[in-house]
Tab-separated table of C-alpha atoms in Angstrom:
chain	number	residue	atom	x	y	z
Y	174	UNK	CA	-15.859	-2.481	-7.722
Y	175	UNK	CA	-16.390	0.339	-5.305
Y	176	UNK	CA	-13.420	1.699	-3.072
Y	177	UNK	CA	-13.370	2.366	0.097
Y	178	UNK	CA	-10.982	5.187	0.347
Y	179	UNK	CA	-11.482	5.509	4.523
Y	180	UNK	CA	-10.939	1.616	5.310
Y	181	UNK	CA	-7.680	2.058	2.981
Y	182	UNK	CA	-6.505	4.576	5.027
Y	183	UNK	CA	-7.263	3.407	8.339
Y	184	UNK	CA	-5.563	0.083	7.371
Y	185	UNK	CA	-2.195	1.527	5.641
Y	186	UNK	CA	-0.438	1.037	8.711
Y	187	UNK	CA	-1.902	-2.455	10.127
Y	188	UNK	CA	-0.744	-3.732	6.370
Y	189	UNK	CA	2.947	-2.636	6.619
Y	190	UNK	CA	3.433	-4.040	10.209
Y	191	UNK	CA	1.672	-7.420	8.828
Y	192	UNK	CA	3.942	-7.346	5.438
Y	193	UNK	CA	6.960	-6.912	7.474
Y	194	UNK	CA	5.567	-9.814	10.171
Y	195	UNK	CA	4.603	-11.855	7.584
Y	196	UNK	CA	7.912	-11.448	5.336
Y	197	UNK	CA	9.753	-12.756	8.720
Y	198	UNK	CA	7.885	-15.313	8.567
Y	199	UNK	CA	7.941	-16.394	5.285
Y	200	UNK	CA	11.488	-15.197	4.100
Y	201	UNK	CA	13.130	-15.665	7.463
Y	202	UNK	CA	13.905	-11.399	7.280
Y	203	UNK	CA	11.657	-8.452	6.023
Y	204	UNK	CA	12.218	-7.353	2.579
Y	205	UNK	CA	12.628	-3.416	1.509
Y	206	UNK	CA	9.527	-1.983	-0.566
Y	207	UNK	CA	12.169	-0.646	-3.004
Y	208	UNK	CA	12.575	-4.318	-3.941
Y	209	UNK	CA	8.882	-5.736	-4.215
Y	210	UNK	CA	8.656	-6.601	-7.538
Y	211	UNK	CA	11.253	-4.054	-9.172
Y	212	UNK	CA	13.232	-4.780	-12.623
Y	213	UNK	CA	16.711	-4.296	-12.881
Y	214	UNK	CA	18.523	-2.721	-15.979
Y	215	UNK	CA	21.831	-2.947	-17.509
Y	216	UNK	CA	24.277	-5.700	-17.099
Y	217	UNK	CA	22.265	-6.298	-13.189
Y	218	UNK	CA	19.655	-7.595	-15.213
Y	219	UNK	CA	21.235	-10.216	-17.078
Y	220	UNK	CA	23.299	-11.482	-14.434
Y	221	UNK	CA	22.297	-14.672	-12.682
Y	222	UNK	CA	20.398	-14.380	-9.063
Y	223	UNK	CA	19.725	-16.040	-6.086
Y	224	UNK	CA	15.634	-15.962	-5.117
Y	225	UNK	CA	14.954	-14.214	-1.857
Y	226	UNK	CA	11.438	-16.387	-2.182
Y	227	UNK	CA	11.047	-19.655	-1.893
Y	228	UNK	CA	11.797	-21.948	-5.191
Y	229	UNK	CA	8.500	-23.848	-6.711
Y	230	UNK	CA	9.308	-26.898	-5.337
Y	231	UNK	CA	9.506	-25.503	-1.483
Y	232	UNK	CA	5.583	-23.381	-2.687
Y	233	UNK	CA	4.606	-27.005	-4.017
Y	234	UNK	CA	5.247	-28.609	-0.235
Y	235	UNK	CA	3.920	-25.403	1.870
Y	236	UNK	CA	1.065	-26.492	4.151
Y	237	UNK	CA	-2.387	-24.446	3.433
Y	238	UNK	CA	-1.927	-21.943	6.334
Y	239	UNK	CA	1.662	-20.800	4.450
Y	240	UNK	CA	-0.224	-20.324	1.194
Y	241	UNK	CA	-2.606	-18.110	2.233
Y	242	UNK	CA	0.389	-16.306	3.591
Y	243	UNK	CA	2.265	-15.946	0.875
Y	244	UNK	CA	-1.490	-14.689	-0.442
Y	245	UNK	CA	-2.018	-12.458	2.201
Y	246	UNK	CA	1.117	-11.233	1.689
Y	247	UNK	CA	1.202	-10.435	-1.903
Y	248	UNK	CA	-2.335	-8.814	-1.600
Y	249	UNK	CA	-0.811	-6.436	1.391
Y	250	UNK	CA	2.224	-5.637	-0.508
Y	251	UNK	CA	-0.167	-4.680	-3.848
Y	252	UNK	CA	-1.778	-2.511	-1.760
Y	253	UNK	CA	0.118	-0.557	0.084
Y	254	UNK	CA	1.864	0.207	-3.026
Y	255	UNK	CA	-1.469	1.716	-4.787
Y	256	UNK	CA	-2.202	3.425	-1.767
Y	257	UNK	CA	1.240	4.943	-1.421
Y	258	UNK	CA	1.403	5.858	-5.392
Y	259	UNK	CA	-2.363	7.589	-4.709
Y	260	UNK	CA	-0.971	10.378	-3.870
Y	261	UNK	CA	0.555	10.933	-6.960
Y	262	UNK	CA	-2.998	11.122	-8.689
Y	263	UNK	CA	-4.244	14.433	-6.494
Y	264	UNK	CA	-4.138	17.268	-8.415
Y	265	UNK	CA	-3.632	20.054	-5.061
Y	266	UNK	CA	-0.723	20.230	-3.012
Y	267	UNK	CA	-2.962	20.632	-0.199
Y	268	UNK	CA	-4.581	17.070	-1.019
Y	269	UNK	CA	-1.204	15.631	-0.845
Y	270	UNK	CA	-0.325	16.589	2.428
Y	271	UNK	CA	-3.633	15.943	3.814
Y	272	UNK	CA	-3.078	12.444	2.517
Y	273	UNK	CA	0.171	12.211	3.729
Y	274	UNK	CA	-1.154	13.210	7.470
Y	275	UNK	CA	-3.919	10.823	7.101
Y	276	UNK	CA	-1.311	7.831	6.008
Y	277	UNK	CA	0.328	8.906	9.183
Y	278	UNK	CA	-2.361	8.355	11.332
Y	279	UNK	CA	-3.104	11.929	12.276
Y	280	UNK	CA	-6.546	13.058	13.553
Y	281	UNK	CA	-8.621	15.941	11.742
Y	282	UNK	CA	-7.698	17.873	14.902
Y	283	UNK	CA	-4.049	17.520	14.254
Y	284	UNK	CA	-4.487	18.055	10.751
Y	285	UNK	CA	-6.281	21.078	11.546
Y	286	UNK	CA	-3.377	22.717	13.717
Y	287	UNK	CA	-0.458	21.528	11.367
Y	288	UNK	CA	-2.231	22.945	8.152
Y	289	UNK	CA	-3.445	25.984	10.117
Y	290	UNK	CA	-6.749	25.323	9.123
Y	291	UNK	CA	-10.875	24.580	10.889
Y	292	UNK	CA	-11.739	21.172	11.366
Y	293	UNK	CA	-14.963	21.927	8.815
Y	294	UNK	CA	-11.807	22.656	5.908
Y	295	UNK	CA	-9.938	19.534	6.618
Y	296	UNK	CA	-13.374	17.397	6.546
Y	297	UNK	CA	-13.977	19.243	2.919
Y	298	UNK	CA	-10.421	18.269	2.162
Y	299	UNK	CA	-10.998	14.989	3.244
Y	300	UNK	CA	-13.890	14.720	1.083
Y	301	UNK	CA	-11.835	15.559	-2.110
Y	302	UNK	CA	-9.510	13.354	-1.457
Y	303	UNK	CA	-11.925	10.388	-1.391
Y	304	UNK	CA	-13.506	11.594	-4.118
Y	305	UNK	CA	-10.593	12.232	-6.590
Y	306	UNK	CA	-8.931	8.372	-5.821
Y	307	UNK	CA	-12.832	6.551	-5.825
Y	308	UNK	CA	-13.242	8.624	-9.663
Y	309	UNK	CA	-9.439	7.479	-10.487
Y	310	UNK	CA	-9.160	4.290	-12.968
Y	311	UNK	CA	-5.654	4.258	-12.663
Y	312	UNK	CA	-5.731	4.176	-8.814
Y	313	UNK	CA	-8.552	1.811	-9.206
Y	314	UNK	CA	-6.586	-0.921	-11.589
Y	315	UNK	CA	-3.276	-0.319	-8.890
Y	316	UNK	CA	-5.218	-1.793	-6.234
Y	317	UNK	CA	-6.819	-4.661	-7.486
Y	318	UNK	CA	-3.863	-5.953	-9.448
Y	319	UNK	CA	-5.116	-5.559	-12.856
Y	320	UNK	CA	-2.253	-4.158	-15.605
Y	321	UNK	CA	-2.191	-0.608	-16.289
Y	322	UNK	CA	-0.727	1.099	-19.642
Y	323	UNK	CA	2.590	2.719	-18.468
């Protein structure tokens, strides 16, 4: 399974307007990130809950076209969470922030002038940054779902 480090980026944003539309939706109000699919500790944990989702009977009775949005929706949320964690797995400061920009939509131009840098530096950067999260497993295993040893 190649990645495709440039689509990921360019569609970071698209994917956390769509989660948030879709959660609307869906849920009838968007849900905070901090809650996708976080355990609770402690005596929280063992108390009794209401489900912010929809029960198994209500999934049972969705039409098609809600399915794949629940789908949708839990492939969007699995990825925006890899691609937020990926910057944890560059090893430069200066790969971080370059990330960062580039989750934020900024140009190499604007890069550039915020990092003080040429154009030709932030392309190189760039380049690093592809290649260090396309060589990473753990990045890799994030995004498609699959369990990772913690």
């Amino acid at each position: 399974m190649t990645i495709n480090i440039n689509e990921l980026i360019r569609d970071y944003r698209m994917m956390k307007r769509e989660i948030e539309r879709l959660q609307k939706l869906i849920y009838g109000f968007s849900i905070p990130m901090r809650s996708w699919g976080v355990s609770q500790y402690g005596v929280e944990a063992t108390l009794p809950k209401g489900s912010t989702g929809k029960s198994q009977a209500e999934l049972r009775d969705l039409d098609i076209r809600e399915q794949k949005q629940i789908e949708r929706l839990r492939e969007y949320e699995r990825k925006v969470i890899a691609i937020e964690s990926a910057g944890d797995f560059l090893d430069r400061e200066i790969l971080k922030i370059v990330y960062d920009c580039l989750l934020e939509g900024m140009t190499r131009r604007q890069i550039a002038a915020h990092l003080e840098l040429s154009i030709d530096s932030v392309d190189k950067l760039k380049q690093e940054v592809r290649a260090q999260l396309g060589s990473n497993t753990t990045f890799s295993k994030l995004l498609h779902g699959e369990k990772t040893a913690c």
